[in-house]
Short mmCIF file of N, CA, C and O in Angstrom, two decimals:
data_model
loop_
_atom_site.label_atom_id
_atom_site.label_comp_id
_atom_site.label_asym_id
_atom_site.label_seq_id
_atom_site.Cartn_x
_atom_site.Cartn_y
_atom_site.Cartn_z
N GLN A 1 14.56 -0.27 6.19
CA GLN A 1 13.19 -0.34 6.66
C GLN A 1 12.25 -0.19 5.47
O GLN A 1 12.38 0.74 4.69
N VAL A 2 11.32 -1.12 5.35
CA VAL A 2 10.37 -1.11 4.25
C VAL A 2 9.23 -0.19 4.60
O VAL A 2 8.54 -0.38 5.60
N GLN A 3 9.04 0.85 3.79
CA GLN A 3 7.97 1.80 4.08
C GLN A 3 6.64 1.36 3.50
O GLN A 3 5.60 1.54 4.12
N LEU A 4 6.67 0.79 2.29
CA LEU A 4 5.46 0.32 1.64
C LEU A 4 5.44 -1.19 1.71
O LEU A 4 6.32 -1.86 1.20
N LYS A 5 4.41 -1.71 2.33
CA LYS A 5 4.29 -3.16 2.47
C LYS A 5 3.10 -3.65 1.67
O LYS A 5 1.96 -3.27 1.95
N GLU A 6 3.40 -4.48 0.67
CA GLU A 6 2.36 -5.01 -0.21
C GLU A 6 1.97 -6.41 0.25
O GLU A 6 2.78 -7.15 0.79
N SER A 7 0.73 -6.77 -0.04
CA SER A 7 0.28 -8.13 0.21
C SER A 7 -0.76 -8.48 -0.85
O SER A 7 -1.36 -7.62 -1.47
N GLY A 8 -0.97 -9.77 -1.00
CA GLY A 8 -1.88 -10.26 -2.02
C GLY A 8 -1.11 -10.77 -3.21
O GLY A 8 0.08 -11.01 -3.14
N GLY A 9 -1.78 -10.93 -4.30
CA GLY A 9 -1.15 -11.48 -5.48
C GLY A 9 -1.16 -12.99 -5.43
O GLY A 9 -1.75 -13.60 -4.55
N GLY A 10 -0.50 -13.60 -6.43
CA GLY A 10 -0.44 -15.05 -6.49
C GLY A 10 -0.81 -15.54 -7.87
O GLY A 10 -0.69 -14.83 -8.86
N LEU A 11 -1.26 -16.79 -7.91
CA LEU A 11 -1.59 -17.46 -9.16
C LEU A 11 -3.09 -17.68 -9.25
O LEU A 11 -3.71 -18.15 -8.28
N VAL A 12 -3.67 -17.35 -10.40
CA VAL A 12 -5.09 -17.53 -10.61
C VAL A 12 -5.35 -17.88 -12.06
O VAL A 12 -4.55 -17.53 -12.94
N GLN A 13 -6.43 -18.56 -12.31
CA GLN A 13 -6.80 -18.89 -13.68
C GLN A 13 -7.48 -17.68 -14.34
O GLN A 13 -8.05 -16.83 -13.66
N ALA A 14 -7.40 -17.66 -15.64
CA ALA A 14 -8.06 -16.59 -16.39
C ALA A 14 -9.54 -16.54 -16.03
O ALA A 14 -10.19 -17.57 -15.89
N GLY A 15 -10.02 -15.32 -15.85
CA GLY A 15 -11.40 -15.11 -15.44
C GLY A 15 -11.58 -15.00 -13.94
O GLY A 15 -12.66 -14.62 -13.47
N GLY A 16 -10.54 -15.32 -13.22
CA GLY A 16 -10.60 -15.27 -11.77
C GLY A 16 -10.34 -13.89 -11.20
O GLY A 16 -10.19 -12.91 -11.95
N SER A 17 -10.26 -13.83 -9.88
CA SER A 17 -10.07 -12.56 -9.18
C SER A 17 -8.95 -12.66 -8.16
O SER A 17 -8.68 -13.74 -7.62
N LEU A 18 -8.31 -11.53 -7.94
CA LEU A 18 -7.31 -11.39 -6.90
C LEU A 18 -7.42 -9.99 -6.32
O LEU A 18 -7.93 -9.08 -6.98
N SER A 19 -6.92 -9.84 -5.12
CA SER A 19 -6.88 -8.51 -4.52
C SER A 19 -5.49 -8.24 -3.96
O SER A 19 -4.81 -9.15 -3.49
N LEU A 20 -5.10 -6.99 -4.07
CA LEU A 20 -3.82 -6.53 -3.55
C LEU A 20 -4.08 -5.44 -2.51
O LEU A 20 -5.08 -4.72 -2.59
N SER A 21 -3.18 -5.34 -1.58
CA SER A 21 -3.23 -4.23 -0.64
C SER A 21 -1.82 -3.73 -0.36
O SER A 21 -0.85 -4.48 -0.51
N CYS A 22 -1.75 -2.48 0.02
CA CYS A 22 -0.46 -1.85 0.30
C CYS A 22 -0.66 -0.82 1.40
O CYS A 22 -1.55 0.02 1.30
N VAL A 23 0.18 -0.89 2.41
CA VAL A 23 0.11 0.08 3.50
C VAL A 23 1.41 0.87 3.54
O VAL A 23 2.50 0.30 3.44
N ASP A 24 1.26 2.17 3.67
CA ASP A 24 2.41 3.06 3.87
C ASP A 24 2.58 3.24 5.36
O ASP A 24 1.87 4.01 6.00
N SER A 25 3.54 2.52 5.92
CA SER A 25 3.72 2.53 7.37
C SER A 25 4.68 3.63 7.82
O SER A 25 4.86 3.84 9.02
N GLY A 26 5.28 4.32 6.85
CA GLY A 26 6.28 5.31 7.22
C GLY A 26 5.78 6.74 7.26
O GLY A 26 6.44 7.61 7.85
N SER A 27 4.65 7.02 6.69
CA SER A 27 4.12 8.38 6.66
C SER A 27 3.20 8.61 7.86
O SER A 27 2.36 7.77 8.16
N THR A 28 3.36 9.74 8.49
CA THR A 28 2.59 10.06 9.69
C THR A 28 1.40 10.95 9.38
O THR A 28 0.72 11.40 10.30
N PHE A 29 1.15 11.20 8.11
CA PHE A 29 0.00 12.00 7.68
C PHE A 29 -0.66 11.26 6.53
O PHE A 29 -0.09 10.33 5.96
N SER A 30 -1.86 11.67 6.18
CA SER A 30 -2.57 11.04 5.06
C SER A 30 -1.93 11.46 3.75
O SER A 30 -1.98 12.63 3.37
N VAL A 31 -1.31 10.52 3.08
CA VAL A 31 -0.57 10.83 1.86
C VAL A 31 -1.53 11.22 0.74
O VAL A 31 -2.69 10.83 0.72
N ALA A 32 -1.04 11.98 -0.21
CA ALA A 32 -1.89 12.54 -1.25
C ALA A 32 -2.38 11.48 -2.24
O ALA A 32 -3.56 11.40 -2.54
N ALA A 33 -1.48 10.68 -2.75
CA ALA A 33 -1.87 9.73 -3.80
C ALA A 33 -1.22 8.38 -3.57
O ALA A 33 -0.06 8.29 -3.16
N MET A 34 -1.99 7.35 -3.85
CA MET A 34 -1.50 5.97 -3.75
C MET A 34 -2.00 5.21 -4.97
O MET A 34 -3.07 5.52 -5.51
N GLY A 35 -1.23 4.22 -5.37
CA GLY A 35 -1.70 3.48 -6.53
C GLY A 35 -0.84 2.28 -6.85
O GLY A 35 0.01 1.87 -6.06
N TRP A 36 -1.08 1.77 -8.05
CA TRP A 36 -0.43 0.54 -8.50
C TRP A 36 0.09 0.70 -9.92
O TRP A 36 -0.59 1.27 -10.79
N TYR A 37 1.27 0.17 -10.12
CA TYR A 37 1.87 0.04 -11.43
C TYR A 37 2.25 -1.42 -11.61
O TYR A 37 2.30 -2.17 -10.64
N ARG A 38 2.53 -1.82 -12.83
CA ARG A 38 2.95 -3.20 -13.07
C ARG A 38 4.01 -3.25 -14.15
O ARG A 38 4.11 -2.37 -14.98
N GLN A 39 4.78 -4.33 -14.08
CA GLN A 39 5.83 -4.55 -15.07
C GLN A 39 5.88 -6.00 -15.45
O GLN A 39 6.13 -6.87 -14.60
N ALA A 40 5.62 -6.27 -16.71
CA ALA A 40 5.70 -7.62 -17.24
C ALA A 40 7.11 -7.86 -17.79
O ALA A 40 7.82 -6.90 -18.12
N PRO A 41 7.52 -9.09 -17.89
CA PRO A 41 8.87 -9.39 -18.40
C PRO A 41 9.11 -8.76 -19.77
O PRO A 41 8.28 -8.89 -20.68
N GLY A 42 10.20 -8.07 -19.90
CA GLY A 42 10.56 -7.46 -21.17
C GLY A 42 9.81 -6.20 -21.51
O GLY A 42 9.97 -5.65 -22.61
N LYS A 43 9.00 -5.71 -20.58
CA LYS A 43 8.21 -4.51 -20.84
C LYS A 43 8.51 -3.43 -19.81
O LYS A 43 9.04 -3.72 -18.74
N GLN A 44 8.13 -2.21 -20.14
CA GLN A 44 8.32 -1.11 -19.21
C GLN A 44 7.23 -1.13 -18.14
O GLN A 44 6.14 -1.67 -18.35
N ARG A 45 7.55 -0.53 -17.01
CA ARG A 45 6.57 -0.40 -15.96
C ARG A 45 5.45 0.53 -16.44
O ARG A 45 5.72 1.55 -17.07
N GLU A 46 4.21 0.15 -16.14
CA GLU A 46 3.08 0.92 -16.62
C GLU A 46 2.05 1.14 -15.51
O GLU A 46 1.95 0.36 -14.56
N LEU A 47 1.28 2.18 -15.69
CA LEU A 47 0.21 2.50 -14.76
C LEU A 47 -0.86 1.41 -14.78
O LEU A 47 -1.23 0.90 -15.84
N VAL A 48 -1.36 1.08 -13.59
CA VAL A 48 -2.56 0.26 -13.48
C VAL A 48 -3.70 1.15 -13.00
O VAL A 48 -4.69 1.36 -13.70
N ALA A 49 -3.55 1.70 -11.80
CA ALA A 49 -4.57 2.59 -11.26
C ALA A 49 -3.97 3.38 -10.11
O ALA A 49 -3.14 2.86 -9.35
N THR A 50 -4.39 4.63 -9.99
CA THR A 50 -3.98 5.46 -8.87
C THR A 50 -5.19 6.20 -8.33
O THR A 50 -6.19 6.40 -9.05
N MET A 51 -5.07 6.61 -7.08
CA MET A 51 -6.19 7.29 -6.44
C MET A 51 -5.67 8.41 -5.55
O MET A 51 -4.78 8.19 -4.72
N HIS A 52 -6.24 9.58 -5.72
CA HIS A 52 -5.89 10.72 -4.89
C HIS A 52 -6.72 10.69 -3.61
O HIS A 52 -7.82 10.11 -3.58
N ARG A 53 -6.19 11.34 -2.61
CA ARG A 53 -6.89 11.44 -1.33
C ARG A 53 -8.28 12.04 -1.50
O ARG A 53 -9.20 11.72 -0.75
N SER A 54 -8.47 12.88 -2.50
CA SER A 54 -9.75 13.54 -2.76
C SER A 54 -10.80 12.58 -3.32
O SER A 54 -11.99 12.89 -3.35
N GLY A 55 -10.33 11.42 -3.79
CA GLY A 55 -11.24 10.46 -4.41
C GLY A 55 -11.07 10.33 -5.91
O GLY A 55 -11.62 9.40 -6.52
N SER A 56 -10.33 11.22 -6.51
CA SER A 56 -10.07 11.12 -7.95
C SER A 56 -9.27 9.86 -8.26
O SER A 56 -8.37 9.50 -7.51
N THR A 57 -9.62 9.23 -9.36
CA THR A 57 -8.93 8.01 -9.77
C THR A 57 -8.41 8.13 -11.19
O THR A 57 -8.87 8.95 -11.99
N ASN A 58 -7.46 7.27 -11.48
CA ASN A 58 -6.83 7.24 -12.79
C ASN A 58 -6.55 5.79 -13.12
O ASN A 58 -5.82 5.12 -12.39
N TYR A 59 -7.17 5.29 -14.19
CA TYR A 59 -7.02 3.88 -14.57
C TYR A 59 -6.39 3.75 -15.95
O TYR A 59 -6.65 4.56 -16.85
N ALA A 60 -5.64 2.70 -16.13
CA ALA A 60 -5.20 2.33 -17.47
C ALA A 60 -6.41 1.82 -18.24
O ALA A 60 -7.28 1.15 -17.69
N ASP A 61 -6.45 2.12 -19.53
CA ASP A 61 -7.58 1.67 -20.35
C ASP A 61 -7.74 0.16 -20.31
O ASP A 61 -8.86 -0.36 -20.36
N SER A 62 -6.63 -0.54 -20.21
CA SER A 62 -6.66 -2.00 -20.28
C SER A 62 -7.32 -2.65 -19.08
O SER A 62 -7.68 -3.83 -19.14
N VAL A 63 -7.48 -1.90 -17.99
CA VAL A 63 -8.07 -2.50 -16.78
C VAL A 63 -9.42 -1.88 -16.42
O VAL A 63 -10.08 -2.36 -15.49
N LYS A 64 -9.84 -0.85 -17.12
CA LYS A 64 -11.11 -0.20 -16.81
C LYS A 64 -12.26 -1.21 -16.91
O LYS A 64 -12.34 -1.98 -17.85
N GLY A 65 -13.11 -1.18 -15.91
CA GLY A 65 -14.24 -2.10 -15.88
C GLY A 65 -13.94 -3.44 -15.25
O GLY A 65 -14.85 -4.22 -14.97
N ARG A 66 -12.65 -3.73 -15.04
CA ARG A 66 -12.25 -5.00 -14.44
C ARG A 66 -11.58 -4.81 -13.08
O ARG A 66 -11.75 -5.63 -12.18
N PHE A 67 -10.81 -3.76 -12.95
CA PHE A 67 -10.08 -3.50 -11.71
C PHE A 67 -10.71 -2.31 -10.98
O PHE A 67 -11.19 -1.36 -11.61
N THR A 68 -10.67 -2.36 -9.66
CA THR A 68 -11.19 -1.26 -8.85
C THR A 68 -10.17 -0.90 -7.78
O THR A 68 -9.75 -1.78 -7.01
N ILE A 69 -9.82 0.36 -7.74
CA ILE A 69 -8.90 0.84 -6.71
C ILE A 69 -9.70 1.53 -5.62
O ILE A 69 -10.72 2.18 -5.88
N SER A 70 -9.25 1.34 -4.39
CA SER A 70 -9.87 2.02 -3.26
C SER A 70 -8.79 2.26 -2.21
O SER A 70 -7.70 1.68 -2.29
N ARG A 71 -9.09 3.11 -1.26
CA ARG A 71 -8.10 3.37 -0.23
C ARG A 71 -8.76 3.79 1.06
O ARG A 71 -9.89 4.28 1.07
N ASP A 72 -8.03 3.56 2.12
CA ASP A 72 -8.41 4.02 3.45
C ASP A 72 -7.43 5.13 3.80
O ASP A 72 -6.27 4.86 4.13
N ASN A 73 -7.88 6.36 3.70
CA ASN A 73 -6.98 7.49 3.89
C ASN A 73 -6.39 7.53 5.30
O ASN A 73 -5.22 7.86 5.48
N ALA A 74 -7.19 7.18 6.27
CA ALA A 74 -6.72 7.24 7.66
C ALA A 74 -5.63 6.22 7.93
O ALA A 74 -4.76 6.45 8.77
N LYS A 75 -5.68 5.13 7.22
CA LYS A 75 -4.69 4.06 7.42
C LYS A 75 -3.61 4.06 6.37
O LYS A 75 -2.74 3.18 6.38
N ASN A 76 -3.65 5.02 5.44
CA ASN A 76 -2.67 5.05 4.36
C ASN A 76 -2.54 3.69 3.68
O ASN A 76 -1.42 3.17 3.48
N THR A 77 -3.68 3.13 3.36
CA THR A 77 -3.72 1.81 2.74
C THR A 77 -4.49 1.91 1.43
O THR A 77 -5.55 2.55 1.37
N VAL A 78 -3.95 1.28 0.41
CA VAL A 78 -4.59 1.25 -0.89
C VAL A 78 -4.86 -0.20 -1.27
O VAL A 78 -4.06 -1.08 -0.96
N TYR A 79 -5.98 -0.39 -1.93
CA TYR A 79 -6.40 -1.73 -2.33
C TYR A 79 -6.60 -1.77 -3.85
O TYR A 79 -6.95 -0.76 -4.46
N LEU A 80 -6.43 -2.94 -4.41
CA LEU A 80 -6.74 -3.13 -5.83
C LEU A 80 -7.49 -4.45 -5.97
O LEU A 80 -6.93 -5.51 -5.70
N GLN A 81 -8.74 -4.35 -6.34
CA GLN A 81 -9.55 -5.53 -6.61
C GLN A 81 -9.48 -5.81 -8.10
O GLN A 81 -9.85 -4.95 -8.91
N MET A 82 -9.01 -6.98 -8.44
CA MET A 82 -8.82 -7.35 -9.85
C MET A 82 -9.76 -8.50 -10.21
O MET A 82 -9.65 -9.59 -9.65
N ASN A 83 -10.68 -8.22 -11.10
CA ASN A 83 -11.65 -9.22 -11.55
C ASN A 83 -11.45 -9.51 -13.03
O ASN A 83 -10.80 -8.74 -13.74
N SER A 84 -12.01 -10.60 -13.47
CA SER A 84 -11.93 -11.00 -14.89
C SER A 84 -10.49 -10.93 -15.38
O SER A 84 -10.20 -10.38 -16.45
N LEU A 85 -9.61 -11.51 -14.62
CA LEU A 85 -8.19 -11.44 -14.95
C LEU A 85 -7.87 -12.18 -16.24
O LEU A 85 -8.49 -13.20 -16.57
N LYS A 86 -6.90 -11.63 -16.97
CA LYS A 86 -6.47 -12.19 -18.25
C LYS A 86 -4.98 -12.56 -18.16
O LYS A 86 -4.24 -11.97 -17.36
N PRO A 87 -4.53 -13.47 -18.98
CA PRO A 87 -3.10 -13.81 -18.97
C PRO A 87 -2.21 -12.59 -19.17
O PRO A 87 -1.11 -12.52 -18.60
N GLU A 88 -2.67 -11.61 -19.93
CA GLU A 88 -1.86 -10.41 -20.16
C GLU A 88 -1.78 -9.51 -18.94
O GLU A 88 -1.04 -8.52 -18.95
N ASP A 89 -2.50 -9.82 -17.88
CA ASP A 89 -2.37 -9.09 -16.63
C ASP A 89 -1.19 -9.62 -15.80
O ASP A 89 -0.85 -9.03 -14.77
N THR A 90 -0.59 -10.69 -16.23
CA THR A 90 0.55 -11.26 -15.52
C THR A 90 1.70 -10.26 -15.48
O THR A 90 2.13 -9.75 -16.51
N ALA A 91 2.16 -9.97 -14.28
CA ALA A 91 3.22 -8.98 -14.09
C ALA A 91 3.57 -8.90 -12.61
O ALA A 91 2.88 -9.48 -11.76
N VAL A 92 4.63 -8.18 -12.32
CA VAL A 92 4.91 -7.78 -10.95
C VAL A 92 4.19 -6.46 -10.72
O VAL A 92 4.36 -5.52 -11.50
N TYR A 93 3.39 -6.42 -9.69
CA TYR A 93 2.62 -5.24 -9.36
C TYR A 93 3.31 -4.47 -8.23
O TYR A 93 3.62 -5.05 -7.19
N TYR A 94 3.50 -3.18 -8.46
CA TYR A 94 4.21 -2.33 -7.52
C TYR A 94 3.27 -1.28 -6.93
O TYR A 94 2.55 -0.60 -7.67
N CYS A 95 3.32 -1.15 -5.63
CA CYS A 95 2.63 -0.07 -4.95
C CYS A 95 3.43 1.23 -5.12
O CYS A 95 4.67 1.21 -5.10
N ASN A 96 2.72 2.33 -5.29
CA ASN A 96 3.38 3.62 -5.47
C ASN A 96 2.68 4.68 -4.63
O ASN A 96 1.46 4.69 -4.52
N VAL A 97 3.47 5.55 -4.03
CA VAL A 97 2.93 6.63 -3.20
C VAL A 97 3.55 7.97 -3.58
O VAL A 97 4.77 8.07 -3.76
N ASP A 98 2.70 8.96 -3.70
CA ASP A 98 3.13 10.36 -3.87
C ASP A 98 2.64 11.08 -2.61
O ASP A 98 1.46 11.40 -2.50
N ARG A 99 3.52 11.27 -1.68
CA ARG A 99 3.11 11.75 -0.36
C ARG A 99 2.44 13.13 -0.40
O ARG A 99 1.45 13.36 0.31
N PHE A 100 2.94 14.04 -1.23
CA PHE A 100 2.45 15.41 -1.21
C PHE A 100 1.64 15.78 -2.45
O PHE A 100 1.13 16.89 -2.53
N GLY A 101 1.54 14.86 -3.40
CA GLY A 101 0.72 15.12 -4.57
C GLY A 101 1.37 15.97 -5.63
O GLY A 101 0.72 16.39 -6.58
N ALA A 102 2.64 16.23 -5.50
CA ALA A 102 3.31 17.11 -6.45
C ALA A 102 3.37 16.51 -7.85
O ALA A 102 3.43 17.24 -8.84
N LYS A 103 3.34 15.21 -7.92
CA LYS A 103 3.47 14.56 -9.22
C LYS A 103 2.16 13.98 -9.74
O LYS A 103 2.11 13.48 -10.85
N TRP A 104 1.14 14.03 -8.95
CA TRP A 104 -0.17 13.50 -9.38
C TRP A 104 -0.58 14.13 -10.70
O TRP A 104 -0.45 15.33 -10.88
N PRO A 105 -1.11 13.35 -11.67
CA PRO A 105 -1.41 11.91 -11.60
C PRO A 105 -0.25 11.00 -11.99
O PRO A 105 -0.46 9.80 -12.19
N ARG A 106 0.94 11.56 -12.10
CA ARG A 106 2.09 10.71 -12.43
C ARG A 106 2.57 9.99 -11.17
O ARG A 106 2.14 10.26 -10.06
N ALA A 107 3.50 9.06 -11.33
CA ALA A 107 3.97 8.25 -10.22
C ALA A 107 4.72 9.10 -9.20
O ALA A 107 5.44 10.04 -9.55
N GLY A 108 4.55 8.75 -7.94
CA GLY A 108 5.28 9.40 -6.88
C GLY A 108 6.64 8.76 -6.69
O GLY A 108 7.07 7.90 -7.46
N ASP A 109 7.32 9.16 -5.63
CA ASP A 109 8.70 8.74 -5.42
C ASP A 109 8.87 7.45 -4.64
O ASP A 109 9.94 6.85 -4.64
N LEU A 110 7.82 7.03 -3.95
CA LEU A 110 7.94 5.84 -3.12
C LEU A 110 7.41 4.61 -3.85
O LEU A 110 6.31 4.65 -4.42
N TRP A 111 8.20 3.54 -3.79
CA TRP A 111 7.81 2.30 -4.46
C TRP A 111 7.89 1.14 -3.48
O TRP A 111 8.78 1.08 -2.63
N GLY A 112 6.95 0.22 -3.63
CA GLY A 112 7.03 -1.02 -2.90
C GLY A 112 7.97 -1.99 -3.60
O GLY A 112 8.51 -1.69 -4.67
N GLN A 113 8.16 -3.13 -2.99
CA GLN A 113 9.08 -4.12 -3.54
C GLN A 113 8.46 -4.95 -4.65
O GLN A 113 9.18 -5.63 -5.38
N GLY A 114 7.16 -4.91 -4.76
CA GLY A 114 6.48 -5.63 -5.82
C GLY A 114 5.92 -6.97 -5.36
O GLY A 114 6.48 -7.63 -4.48
N THR A 115 4.82 -7.34 -5.98
CA THR A 115 4.21 -8.65 -5.71
C THR A 115 3.78 -9.26 -7.04
O THR A 115 3.27 -8.58 -7.91
N GLN A 116 4.04 -10.54 -7.18
CA GLN A 116 3.80 -11.22 -8.45
C GLN A 116 2.33 -11.60 -8.60
O GLN A 116 1.73 -12.18 -7.69
N VAL A 117 1.79 -11.29 -9.76
CA VAL A 117 0.46 -11.75 -10.15
C VAL A 117 0.62 -12.56 -11.42
O VAL A 117 1.17 -12.07 -12.42
N THR A 118 0.18 -13.80 -11.38
CA THR A 118 0.28 -14.68 -12.54
C THR A 118 -1.10 -15.21 -12.89
O THR A 118 -1.79 -15.77 -12.03
N VAL A 119 -1.49 -15.02 -14.14
CA VAL A 119 -2.80 -15.46 -14.61
C VAL A 119 -2.57 -16.53 -15.66
O VAL A 119 -1.98 -16.26 -16.72
N SER A 120 -3.04 -17.72 -15.38
CA SER A 120 -2.86 -18.83 -16.32
C SER A 120 -4.04 -18.93 -17.27
O SER A 120 -5.17 -18.61 -16.90
N SER A 121 -3.75 -19.38 -18.47
CA SER A 121 -4.81 -19.48 -19.48
C SER A 121 -5.49 -20.82 -19.44
O SER A 121 -5.06 -21.75 -18.78
#
């Protein structure tokens, strides 16, 4: 059973925009932290943005000013609005959840299956 369901992503030209969403359908309470990581071919998985239930956010320097994370705490859904996309943003984007906040601001234990984002030059 898939607990984290991601949607969005796809192919876009440089300078364009995409949005991602992820819902945690398995948790029956408002989870502490939700966010996004990405992994490009041949590279390690890296932070994109995370958001605590309190409203605190954590962004990678490479996406600050271009990406915006938001969430609906009641629905356990996290969103990522990506603007001014660059070819170097091309990667598989993974949803991540830390249900109890024990690892915040680091990655939690739950991962989505990933969704591909490709930015053409």
